[in-house]
Amino acid sequence: MTTELGIAVVNGIFAGSVYALVALGIVLIYRASGVFNFAQAEFGTTGLFAAYAGVVLWNLPYWLGLLFGLAAAVAMGLATERLVINPLRNSSRVTLLVGTAGVALAAIGIQFWQSNEQPIREMPKIVEGVALQPFGAAITWQHLITLGVLIVVALALAVFFRSPSGVAIQAAQQDGTAAELVGISVRRVSMMTWAIAALLGGLAGVLSGPNLTFTAGHLTFGAGAALLPGFMAAVLGGMRSMPGALLGGIVVGVIEQLGSLSLFGYMSGGGEMMLFFFLLIVLLLRPQGLFVRKAVAA
């Protein structure tokens, strides 16, 4: 049982790292526009498809293929902001929500069309092999890279949001009109916000791809589905807390794995059921989120 528990915790931490990256992007967009971004996971899948094309189909060096994948994700984020969000900026949140859902569906459709001849794909690992085996759980180099990237991203975001550009983003999120009056370009801030969120999604995609075979919609409803867990992680963090989203991702990943192990054995869907009940209890007892002391003012 100790071995099974160790495996569940290890797998949960590393799955949670991907969820955390998705959750960070969701929170960033929610703070900027007050809307849940349905396309967040597809930024990641698009980046993964592009990285696969670079590394496997075009035989680019691995690092260059990954950069190409991240660039594709950022390009999709900027296109979404310019072609969908900006024209709808004065519309209701429901309209914006539908707009992001449309972007996600369009991306999935393009992925299905592009992968028609090879629907199931496999991205090579960045580094092969097992690094550690605590409690019988195999921690691969790929796992350690994923966790390391999450830590670097967390530190980079902490530094960025203390820089002039980061402060400008926070000012525009709190009061766009006042920000414009002091010379902050809300348009530029919006583009920067979507670019960063798309980059976070792209990182989630290229890091999850080497662990699983992938198909169109990989991070939305495929083998690496992270949209719903990422949303749950964001909710645990209060939808506005970046540290809360990060911690929420790890918690969601571990609970998902432990739920499958302890509550329902290895029954398919057991982890998801455990997550649902956990989130329901949290919302009933702490609707402001698990990792915030009080609701954060808009």
PDB file of C-alpha atoms in Angstrom:
ATOM      1  CA  MET A   1       0.000   0.000   0.000  1.00  0.00           C
ATOM      2  CA  THR A   2       2.935   2.327   0.732  1.00  0.00           C
ATOM      3  CA  THR A   3       4.210   1.832  -2.809  1.00  0.00           C
ATOM      4  CA  GLU A   4       0.777   2.507  -4.316  1.00  0.00           C
ATOM      5  CA  LEU A   5       0.367   5.595  -2.134  1.00  0.00           C
ATOM      6  CA  GLY A   6       3.799   6.871  -3.142  1.00  0.00           C
ATOM      7  CA  ILE A   7       3.035   6.352  -6.819  1.00  0.00           C
ATOM      8  CA  ALA A   8      -0.290   8.176  -6.443  1.00  0.00           C
ATOM      9  CA  VAL A   9       1.314  11.163  -4.687  1.00  0.00           C
ATOM     10  CA  VAL A  10       4.186  11.402  -7.173  1.00  0.00           C
ATOM     11  CA  ASN A  11       1.878  11.146 -10.181  1.00  0.00           C
ATOM     12  CA  GLY A  12      -0.453  13.663  -8.560  1.00  0.00           C
ATOM     13  CA  ILE A  13       2.306  16.216  -8.008  1.00  0.00           C
ATOM     14  CA  PHE A  14       3.482  16.052 -11.592  1.00  0.00           C
ATOM     15  CA  ALA A  15      -0.002  16.022 -13.111  1.00  0.00           C
ATOM     16  CA  GLY A  16      -0.763  18.904 -10.762  1.00  0.00           C
ATOM     17  CA  SER A  17       2.199  20.838 -12.163  1.00  0.00           C
ATOM     18  CA  VAL A  18       0.517  20.834 -15.585  1.00  0.00           C
ATOM     19  CA  TYR A  19      -2.834  21.748 -14.004  1.00  0.00           C
ATOM     20  CA  ALA A  20      -1.123  24.622 -12.193  1.00  0.00           C
ATOM     21  CA  LEU A  21       0.252  26.056 -15.438  1.00  0.00           C
ATOM     22  CA  VAL A  22      -3.235  25.957 -16.971  1.00  0.00           C
ATOM     23  CA  ALA A  23      -4.739  27.452 -13.794  1.00  0.00           C
ATOM     24  CA  LEU A  24      -2.237  30.327 -13.790  1.00  0.00           C
ATOM     25  CA  GLY A  25      -3.321  31.251 -17.305  1.00  0.00           C
ATOM     26  CA  ILE A  26      -7.002  31.003 -16.378  1.00  0.00           C
ATOM     27  CA  VAL A  27      -6.507  33.284 -13.365  1.00  0.00           C
ATOM     28  CA  LEU A  28      -4.499  35.805 -15.375  1.00  0.00           C
ATOM     29  CA  ILE A  29      -7.262  36.136 -17.990  1.00  0.00           C
ATOM     30  CA  TYR A  30     -10.018  36.146 -15.368  1.00  0.00           C
ATOM     31  CA  ARG A  31      -8.351  39.000 -13.509  1.00  0.00           C
ATOM     32  CA  ALA A  32      -8.041  40.938 -16.765  1.00  0.00           C
ATOM     33  CA  SER A  33     -11.514  40.375 -18.229  1.00  0.00           C
ATOM     34  CA  GLY A  34     -13.621  38.652 -15.577  1.00  0.00           C
ATOM     35  CA  VAL A  35     -14.302  35.734 -17.918  1.00  0.00           C
ATOM     36  CA  PHE A  36     -13.303  32.072 -17.882  1.00  0.00           C
ATOM     37  CA  ASN A  37     -11.111  31.376 -20.915  1.00  0.00           C
ATOM     38  CA  PHE A  38     -12.305  28.159 -22.532  1.00  0.00           C
ATOM     39  CA  ALA A  39      -9.413  28.344 -25.001  1.00  0.00           C
ATOM     40  CA  GLN A  40      -6.687  28.185 -22.332  1.00  0.00           C
ATOM     41  CA  ALA A  41      -6.073  24.451 -22.734  1.00  0.00           C
ATOM     42  CA  GLU A  42      -6.061  24.737 -26.518  1.00  0.00           C
ATOM     43  CA  PHE A  43      -3.204  27.200 -26.344  1.00  0.00           C
ATOM     44  CA  GLY A  44      -1.335  24.226 -24.914  1.00  0.00           C
ATOM     45  CA  THR A  45      -2.532  21.669 -27.457  1.00  0.00           C
ATOM     46  CA  THR A  46      -1.715  24.039 -30.319  1.00  0.00           C
ATOM     47  CA  GLY A  47       1.767  24.516 -28.889  1.00  0.00           C
ATOM     48  CA  LEU A  48       2.171  20.750 -28.565  1.00  0.00           C
ATOM     49  CA  PHE A  49       1.104  20.124 -32.173  1.00  0.00           C
ATOM     50  CA  ALA A  50       3.522  22.804 -33.380  1.00  0.00           C
ATOM     51  CA  ALA A  51       6.375  21.412 -31.252  1.00  0.00           C
ATOM     52  CA  TYR A  52       5.656  17.910 -32.594  1.00  0.00           C
ATOM     53  CA  ALA A  53       5.777  19.243 -36.152  1.00  0.00           C
ATOM     54  CA  GLY A  54       9.099  20.922 -35.468  1.00  0.00           C
ATOM     55  CA  VAL A  55      10.804  18.043 -33.654  1.00  0.00           C
ATOM     56  CA  VAL A  56       9.350  14.965 -35.393  1.00  0.00           C
ATOM     57  CA  LEU A  57       8.172  16.075 -38.836  1.00  0.00           C
ATOM     58  CA  TRP A  58      10.784  18.728 -39.633  1.00  0.00           C
ATOM     59  CA  ASN A  59      13.666  17.225 -37.597  1.00  0.00           C
ATOM     60  CA  LEU A  60      14.484  20.486 -35.862  1.00  0.00           C
ATOM     61  CA  PRO A  61      16.682  20.379 -32.735  1.00  0.00           C
ATOM     62  CA  TYR A  62      14.490  19.590 -29.732  1.00  0.00           C
ATOM     63  CA  TRP A  63      14.961  22.970 -28.077  1.00  0.00           C
ATOM     64  CA  LEU A  64      14.133  24.784 -31.319  1.00  0.00           C
ATOM     65  CA  GLY A  65      10.996  22.663 -31.778  1.00  0.00           C
ATOM     66  CA  LEU A  66       9.879  23.543 -28.251  1.00  0.00           C
ATOM     67  CA  LEU A  67      10.453  27.242 -28.893  1.00  0.00           C
ATOM     68  CA  PHE A  68       8.436  26.943 -32.100  1.00  0.00           C
ATOM     69  CA  GLY A  69       5.611  25.316 -30.128  1.00  0.00           C
ATOM     70  CA  LEU A  70       5.641  28.075 -27.512  1.00  0.00           C
ATOM     71  CA  ALA A  71       5.720  30.725 -30.237  1.00  0.00           C
ATOM     72  CA  ALA A  72       2.683  29.104 -31.891  1.00  0.00           C
ATOM     73  CA  ALA A  73       0.817  29.172 -28.570  1.00  0.00           C
ATOM     74  CA  VAL A  74       1.648  32.852 -28.022  1.00  0.00           C
ATOM     75  CA  ALA A  75       0.606  33.668 -31.599  1.00  0.00           C
ATOM     76  CA  MET A  76      -2.742  31.967 -30.973  1.00  0.00           C
ATOM     77  CA  GLY A  77      -3.178  33.949 -27.765  1.00  0.00           C
ATOM     78  CA  LEU A  78      -2.457  37.256 -29.487  1.00  0.00           C
ATOM     79  CA  ALA A  79      -4.772  36.371 -32.380  1.00  0.00           C
ATOM     80  CA  THR A  80      -7.522  35.523 -29.895  1.00  0.00           C
ATOM     81  CA  GLU A  81      -7.103  38.862 -28.157  1.00  0.00           C
ATOM     82  CA  ARG A  82      -7.032  40.898 -31.372  1.00  0.00           C
ATOM     83  CA  LEU A  83      -9.706  39.050 -33.380  1.00  0.00           C
ATOM     84  CA  VAL A  84     -12.131  37.954 -30.648  1.00  0.00           C
ATOM     85  CA  ILE A  85     -11.638  39.658 -27.288  1.00  0.00           C
ATOM     86  CA  ASN A  86     -10.882  43.191 -28.476  1.00  0.00           C
ATOM     87  CA  PRO A  87     -13.914  43.445 -30.818  1.00  0.00           C
ATOM     88  CA  LEU A  88     -16.112  42.072 -28.014  1.00  0.00           C
ATOM     89  CA  ARG A  89     -14.553  44.126 -25.199  1.00  0.00           C
ATOM     90  CA  ASN A  90     -17.797  46.031 -24.531  1.00  0.00           C
ATOM     91  CA  SER A  91     -19.952  42.894 -24.671  1.00  0.00           C
ATOM     92  CA  SER A  92     -21.259  40.867 -21.746  1.00  0.00           C
ATOM     93  CA  ARG A  93     -19.162  38.256 -20.002  1.00  0.00           C
ATOM     94  CA  VAL A  94     -21.390  35.546 -21.461  1.00  0.00           C
ATOM     95  CA  THR A  95     -20.557  36.765 -24.962  1.00  0.00           C
ATOM     96  CA  LEU A  96     -16.844  36.736 -24.141  1.00  0.00           C
ATOM     97  CA  LEU A  97     -17.200  33.240 -22.703  1.00  0.00           C
ATOM     98  CA  VAL A  98     -18.873  32.024 -25.896  1.00  0.00           C
ATOM     99  CA  GLY A  99     -16.139  33.735 -27.892  1.00  0.00           C
ATOM    100  CA  THR A 100     -13.365  31.841 -26.101  1.00  0.00           C
ATOM    101  CA  ALA A 101     -15.320  28.586 -26.466  1.00  0.00           C
ATOM    102  CA  GLY A 102     -15.538  29.273 -30.195  1.00  0.00           C
ATOM    103  CA  VAL A 103     -11.772  29.748 -30.349  1.00  0.00           C
ATOM    104  CA  ALA A 104     -11.263  26.411 -28.580  1.00  0.00           C
ATOM    105  CA  LEU A 105     -13.633  24.586 -30.945  1.00  0.00           C
ATOM    106  CA  ALA A 106     -11.987  26.165 -33.985  1.00  0.00           C
ATOM    107  CA  ALA A 107      -8.540  25.108 -32.746  1.00  0.00           C
ATOM    108  CA  ILE A 108      -9.708  21.545 -32.109  1.00  0.00           C
ATOM    109  CA  GLY A 109     -11.275  21.415 -35.570  1.00  0.00           C
ATOM    110  CA  ILE A 110      -8.013  22.529 -37.191  1.00  0.00           C
ATOM    111  CA  GLN A 111      -6.111  19.935 -35.155  1.00  0.00           C
ATOM    112  CA  PHE A 112      -8.470  17.158 -36.285  1.00  0.00           C
ATOM    113  CA  TRP A 113      -8.085  18.289 -39.889  1.00  0.00           C
ATOM    114  CA  GLN A 114      -4.308  18.541 -39.642  1.00  0.00           C
ATOM    115  CA  SER A 115      -3.924  15.125 -37.949  1.00  0.00           C
ATOM    116  CA  ASN A 116      -6.344  13.226 -40.184  1.00  0.00           C
ATOM    117  CA  GLU A 117      -3.668  10.829 -41.466  1.00  0.00           C
ATOM    118  CA  GLN A 118      -2.109  10.316 -38.011  1.00  0.00           C
ATOM    119  CA  PRO A 119      -4.756  10.932 -35.315  1.00  0.00           C
ATOM    120  CA  ILE A 120      -2.633   9.551 -32.444  1.00  0.00           C
ATOM    121  CA  ARG A 121       0.813  11.029 -31.976  1.00  0.00           C
ATOM    122  CA  GLU A 122       3.660  10.692 -29.506  1.00  0.00           C
ATOM    123  CA  MET A 123       6.128  13.407 -28.617  1.00  0.00           C
ATOM    124  CA  PRO A 124       9.649  12.217 -27.737  1.00  0.00           C
ATOM    125  CA  LYS A 125      10.712  12.844 -24.152  1.00  0.00           C
ATOM    126  CA  ILE A 126      13.055  15.711 -23.459  1.00  0.00           C
ATOM    127  CA  VAL A 127      15.251  13.365 -21.392  1.00  0.00           C
ATOM    128  CA  GLU A 128      14.740   9.608 -21.113  1.00  0.00           C
ATOM    129  CA  GLY A 129      15.108   7.529 -17.970  1.00  0.00           C
ATOM    130  CA  VAL A 130      14.216   7.373 -14.284  1.00  0.00           C
ATOM    131  CA  ALA A 131      15.903   9.843 -11.939  1.00  0.00           C
ATOM    132  CA  LEU A 132      14.628   8.708  -8.511  1.00  0.00           C
ATOM    133  CA  GLN A 133      12.485   5.941  -7.029  1.00  0.00           C
ATOM    134  CA  PRO A 134      11.215   7.059  -3.593  1.00  0.00           C
ATOM    135  CA  PHE A 135       8.696   4.674  -1.989  1.00  0.00           C
ATOM    136  CA  GLY A 136       8.707   2.585  -5.152  1.00  0.00           C
ATOM    137  CA  ALA A 137       7.444   5.472  -7.282  1.00  0.00           C
ATOM    138  CA  ALA A 138       9.452   6.148 -10.431  1.00  0.00           C
ATOM    139  CA  ILE A 139      10.269   9.830 -10.861  1.00  0.00           C
ATOM    140  CA  THR A 140      11.479  10.356 -14.410  1.00  0.00           C
ATOM    141  CA  TRP A 141      13.675  13.156 -15.658  1.00  0.00           C
ATOM    142  CA  GLN A 142      10.641  14.384 -17.581  1.00  0.00           C
ATOM    143  CA  HIS A 143       8.765  14.696 -14.263  1.00  0.00           C
ATOM    144  CA  LEU A 144      11.600  16.684 -12.711  1.00  0.00           C
ATOM    145  CA  ILE A 145      11.793  18.990 -15.732  1.00  0.00           C
ATOM    146  CA  THR A 146       8.048  19.647 -15.474  1.00  0.00           C
ATOM    147  CA  LEU A 147       8.285  20.492 -11.774  1.00  0.00           C
ATOM    148  CA  GLY A 148      11.392  22.588 -12.369  1.00  0.00           C
ATOM    149  CA  VAL A 149       9.654  24.602 -15.083  1.00  0.00           C
ATOM    150  CA  LEU A 150       6.707  25.246 -12.751  1.00  0.00           C
ATOM    151  CA  ILE A 151       9.056  26.560 -10.053  1.00  0.00           C
ATOM    152  CA  VAL A 152      10.886  28.785 -12.552  1.00  0.00           C
ATOM    153  CA  VAL A 153       7.559  30.089 -13.909  1.00  0.00           C
ATOM    154  CA  ALA A 154       6.334  30.875 -10.386  1.00  0.00           C
ATOM    155  CA  LEU A 155       9.511  32.811  -9.590  1.00  0.00           C
ATOM    156  CA  ALA A 156       9.475  34.578 -12.960  1.00  0.00           C
ATOM    157  CA  LEU A 157       5.864  35.681 -12.487  1.00  0.00           C
ATOM    158  CA  ALA A 158       6.628  36.930  -8.974  1.00  0.00           C
ATOM    159  CA  VAL A 159       9.483  39.049 -10.350  1.00  0.00           C
ATOM    160  CA  PHE A 160       7.516  40.173 -13.414  1.00  0.00           C
ATOM    161  CA  PHE A 161       4.545  41.466 -11.431  1.00  0.00           C
ATOM    162  CA  ARG A 162       6.923  43.676  -9.462  1.00  0.00           C
ATOM    163  CA  SER A 163       8.372  45.169 -12.653  1.00  0.00           C
ATOM    164  CA  PRO A 164       6.900  48.275 -14.369  1.00  0.00           C
ATOM    165  CA  SER A 165       5.139  46.098 -16.972  1.00  0.00           C
ATOM    166  CA  GLY A 166       3.710  43.834 -14.291  1.00  0.00           C
ATOM    167  CA  VAL A 167       2.522  46.785 -12.229  1.00  0.00           C
ATOM    168  CA  ALA A 168       0.896  48.221 -15.374  1.00  0.00           C
ATOM    169  CA  ILE A 169      -1.000  44.968 -15.922  1.00  0.00           C
ATOM    170  CA  GLN A 170      -2.258  44.970 -12.332  1.00  0.00           C
ATOM    171  CA  ALA A 171      -3.255  48.639 -12.552  1.00  0.00           C
ATOM    172  CA  ALA A 172      -5.193  48.067 -15.776  1.00  0.00           C
ATOM    173  CA  GLN A 173      -6.896  45.018 -14.270  1.00  0.00           C
ATOM    174  CA  GLN A 174      -8.060  47.027 -11.255  1.00  0.00           C
ATOM    175  CA  ASP A 175      -9.257  50.147 -13.104  1.00  0.00           C
ATOM    176  CA  GLY A 176      -8.720  50.458 -16.840  1.00  0.00           C
ATOM    177  CA  THR A 177     -10.015  54.036 -17.034  1.00  0.00           C
ATOM    178  CA  ALA A 178      -7.706  55.275 -14.286  1.00  0.00           C
ATOM    179  CA  ALA A 179      -4.809  53.382 -15.869  1.00  0.00           C
ATOM    180  CA  GLU A 180      -5.420  55.158 -19.195  1.00  0.00           C
ATOM    181  CA  LEU A 181      -5.425  58.523 -17.404  1.00  0.00           C
ATOM    182  CA  VAL A 182      -1.915  57.924 -16.056  1.00  0.00           C
ATOM    183  CA  GLY A 183      -0.586  56.873 -19.455  1.00  0.00           C
ATOM    184  CA  ILE A 184      -0.944  53.081 -19.339  1.00  0.00           C
ATOM    185  CA  SER A 185      -2.070  51.587 -22.654  1.00  0.00           C
ATOM    186  CA  VAL A 186      -4.901  49.200 -21.795  1.00  0.00           C
ATOM    187  CA  ARG A 187      -4.713  47.738 -25.304  1.00  0.00           C
ATOM    188  CA  ARG A 188      -1.025  46.919 -24.881  1.00  0.00           C
ATOM    189  CA  VAL A 189      -1.668  45.491 -21.423  1.00  0.00           C
ATOM    190  CA  SER A 190      -4.461  43.296 -22.779  1.00  0.00           C
ATOM    191  CA  MET A 191      -2.204  41.901 -25.502  1.00  0.00           C
ATOM    192  CA  MET A 192       0.578  41.287 -22.985  1.00  0.00           C
ATOM    193  CA  THR A 193      -1.817  39.497 -20.627  1.00  0.00           C
ATOM    194  CA  TRP A 194      -3.113  37.165 -23.326  1.00  0.00           C
ATOM    195  CA  ALA A 195       0.414  36.495 -24.580  1.00  0.00           C
ATOM    196  CA  ILE A 196       1.575  35.473 -21.093  1.00  0.00           C
ATOM    197  CA  ALA A 197      -1.511  33.314 -20.531  1.00  0.00           C
ATOM    198  CA  ALA A 198      -0.962  31.625 -23.896  1.00  0.00           C
ATOM    199  CA  LEU A 199       2.702  31.038 -23.045  1.00  0.00           C
ATOM    200  CA  LEU A 200       1.648  29.333 -19.799  1.00  0.00           C
ATOM    201  CA  GLY A 201      -0.777  27.170 -21.768  1.00  0.00           C
ATOM    202  CA  GLY A 202       1.948  26.366 -24.281  1.00  0.00           C
ATOM    203  CA  LEU A 203       4.285  25.263 -21.490  1.00  0.00           C
ATOM    204  CA  ALA A 204       1.563  22.962 -20.144  1.00  0.00           C
ATOM    205  CA  GLY A 205       1.172  21.449 -23.601  1.00  0.00           C
ATOM    206  CA  VAL A 206       4.805  20.807 -24.460  1.00  0.00           C
ATOM    207  CA  LEU A 207       5.509  19.424 -20.977  1.00  0.00           C
ATOM    208  CA  SER A 208       2.507  17.067 -20.877  1.00  0.00           C
ATOM    209  CA  GLY A 209       2.950  15.786 -24.432  1.00  0.00           C
ATOM    210  CA  PRO A 210       6.037  13.606 -23.860  1.00  0.00           C
ATOM    211  CA  ASN A 211       4.281  11.751 -21.007  1.00  0.00           C
ATOM    212  CA  LEU A 212       1.256  10.616 -23.046  1.00  0.00           C
ATOM    213  CA  THR A 213       0.196   9.947 -26.603  1.00  0.00           C
ATOM    214  CA  PHE A 214      -1.905  12.866 -27.765  1.00  0.00           C
ATOM    215  CA  THR A 215      -4.713  13.687 -30.156  1.00  0.00           C
ATOM    216  CA  ALA A 216      -6.678  16.780 -31.154  1.00  0.00           C
ATOM    217  CA  GLY A 217      -8.078  18.501 -28.066  1.00  0.00           C
ATOM    218  CA  HIS A 218      -5.407  16.834 -25.932  1.00  0.00           C
ATOM    219  CA  LEU A 219      -5.550  19.270 -23.002  1.00  0.00           C
ATOM    220  CA  THR A 220      -9.293  19.939 -23.236  1.00  0.00           C
ATOM    221  CA  PHE A 221     -10.814  16.460 -23.343  1.00  0.00           C
ATOM    222  CA  GLY A 222      -8.003  14.147 -24.481  1.00  0.00           C
ATOM    223  CA  ALA A 223      -5.634  11.918 -22.518  1.00  0.00           C
ATOM    224  CA  GLY A 224      -3.997  14.968 -20.945  1.00  0.00           C
ATOM    225  CA  ALA A 225      -7.243  16.811 -20.171  1.00  0.00           C
ATOM    226  CA  ALA A 226      -6.297  19.748 -17.955  1.00  0.00           C
ATOM    227  CA  LEU A 227      -8.973  22.379 -18.615  1.00  0.00           C
ATOM    228  CA  LEU A 228     -11.436  21.240 -15.939  1.00  0.00           C
ATOM    229  CA  PRO A 229      -8.737  20.370 -13.353  1.00  0.00           C
ATOM    230  CA  GLY A 230      -7.089  23.717 -14.131  1.00  0.00           C
ATOM    231  CA  PHE A 231     -10.400  25.490 -13.550  1.00  0.00           C
ATOM    232  CA  MET A 232     -10.825  23.631 -10.249  1.00  0.00           C
ATOM    233  CA  ALA A 233      -7.323  24.690  -9.232  1.00  0.00           C
ATOM    234  CA  ALA A 234      -8.134  28.309 -10.095  1.00  0.00           C
ATOM    235  CA  VAL A 235     -11.334  28.116  -8.017  1.00  0.00           C
ATOM    236  CA  LEU A 236      -9.381  26.754  -5.053  1.00  0.00           C
ATOM    237  CA  GLY A 237      -7.134  29.795  -5.378  1.00  0.00           C
ATOM    238  CA  GLY A 238     -10.091  32.182  -5.418  1.00  0.00           C
ATOM    239  CA  MET A 239      -9.908  32.803  -9.221  1.00  0.00           C
ATOM    240  CA  ARG A 240      -7.654  35.832  -8.649  1.00  0.00           C
ATOM    241  CA  SER A 241      -4.689  34.493  -6.688  1.00  0.00           C
ATOM    242  CA  MET A 242      -1.660  33.360  -8.696  1.00  0.00           C
ATOM    243  CA  PRO A 243      -0.014  31.546  -5.744  1.00  0.00           C
ATOM    244  CA  GLY A 244      -3.409  30.028  -4.948  1.00  0.00           C
ATOM    245  CA  ALA A 245      -3.735  28.726  -8.510  1.00  0.00           C
ATOM    246  CA  LEU A 246      -0.270  27.199  -8.319  1.00  0.00           C
ATOM    247  CA  LEU A 247      -0.955  25.438  -5.025  1.00  0.00           C
ATOM    248  CA  GLY A 248      -4.446  24.541  -6.201  1.00  0.00           C
ATOM    249  CA  GLY A 249      -3.015  22.725  -9.208  1.00  0.00           C
ATOM    250  CA  ILE A 250      -0.830  20.514  -7.021  1.00  0.00           C
ATOM    251  CA  VAL A 251      -3.719  19.824  -4.617  1.00  0.00           C
ATOM    252  CA  VAL A 252      -6.070  18.917  -7.473  1.00  0.00           C
ATOM    253  CA  GLY A 253      -3.481  16.589  -9.006  1.00  0.00           C
ATOM    254  CA  VAL A 254      -2.799  14.757  -5.741  1.00  0.00           C
ATOM    255  CA  ILE A 255      -6.485  14.454  -4.783  1.00  0.00           C
ATOM    256  CA  GLU A 256      -7.323  13.141  -8.243  1.00  0.00           C
ATOM    257  CA  GLN A 257      -4.722  10.383  -7.923  1.00  0.00           C
ATOM    258  CA  LEU A 258      -5.499   9.561  -4.288  1.00  0.00           C
ATOM    259  CA  GLY A 259      -9.230   9.465  -5.062  1.00  0.00           C
ATOM    260  CA  SER A 260      -8.687   6.800  -7.680  1.00  0.00           C
ATOM    261  CA  LEU A 261      -6.523   4.848  -5.263  1.00  0.00           C
ATOM    262  CA  SER A 262      -8.284   5.045  -1.908  1.00  0.00           C
ATOM    263  CA  LEU A 263     -11.947   5.825  -2.447  1.00  0.00           C
ATOM    264  CA  PHE A 264     -12.861   3.891  -5.562  1.00  0.00           C
ATOM    265  CA  GLY A 265      -9.846   1.662  -6.049  1.00  0.00           C
ATOM    266  CA  TYR A 266      -8.721   1.986  -9.644  1.00  0.00           C
ATOM    267  CA  MET A 267     -12.199   2.460 -11.059  1.00  0.00           C
ATOM    268  CA  SER A 268     -12.153   4.747 -14.079  1.00  0.00           C
ATOM    269  CA  GLY A 269     -13.463   8.165 -13.089  1.00  0.00           C
ATOM    270  CA  GLY A 270     -12.888   7.665  -9.375  1.00  0.00           C
ATOM    271  CA  GLY A 271     -10.428  10.534  -9.149  1.00  0.00           C
ATOM    272  CA  GLU A 272     -12.789  12.899 -10.947  1.00  0.00           C
ATOM    273  CA  MET A 273     -15.616  11.985  -8.565  1.00  0.00           C
ATOM    274  CA  MET A 274     -13.331  12.611  -5.598  1.00  0.00           C
ATOM    275  CA  LEU A 275     -12.407  16.008  -7.044  1.00  0.00           C
ATOM    276  CA  PHE A 276     -16.062  16.928  -7.523  1.00  0.00           C
ATOM    277  CA  PHE A 277     -16.940  16.183  -3.901  1.00  0.00           C
ATOM    278  CA  PHE A 278     -13.829  17.963  -2.636  1.00  0.00           C
ATOM    279  CA  LEU A 279     -14.576  21.088  -4.688  1.00  0.00           C
ATOM    280  CA  LEU A 280     -18.218  21.040  -3.579  1.00  0.00           C
ATOM    281  CA  ILE A 281     -17.177  20.948   0.082  1.00  0.00           C
ATOM    282  CA  VAL A 282     -14.657  23.768  -0.447  1.00  0.00           C
ATOM    283  CA  LEU A 283     -17.250  25.966  -2.167  1.00  0.00           C
ATOM    284  CA  LEU A 284     -19.730  25.358   0.640  1.00  0.00           C
ATOM    285  CA  LEU A 285     -17.262  26.058   3.443  1.00  0.00           C
ATOM    286  CA  ARG A 286     -14.906  28.581   1.802  1.00  0.00           C
ATOM    287  CA  PRO A 287     -16.541  30.098  -1.291  1.00  0.00           C
ATOM    288  CA  GLN A 288     -13.736  32.663  -1.497  1.00  0.00           C
ATOM    289  CA  GLY A 289     -11.235  29.875  -2.180  1.00  0.00           C
ATOM    290  CA  LEU A 290      -9.035  27.588  -0.156  1.00  0.00           C
ATOM    291  CA  PHE A 291      -5.844  29.646  -0.319  1.00  0.00           C
ATOM    292  CA  VAL A 292      -7.155  33.158   0.336  1.00  0.00           C
ATOM    293  CA  ARG A 293      -8.144  34.637   3.685  1.00  0.00           C
ATOM    294  CA  LYS A 294     -11.026  36.595   2.230  1.00  0.00           C
ATOM    295  CA  ALA A 295     -12.580  37.304  -1.127  1.00  0.00           C
ATOM    296  CA  VAL A 296     -10.334  39.488  -3.244  1.00  0.00           C
ATOM    297  CA  ALA A 297     -11.926  42.703  -4.400  1.00  0.00           C
ATOM    298  CA  ALA A 298     -12.268  43.138  -8.152  1.00  0.00           C
TER     299      ALA A 298
END
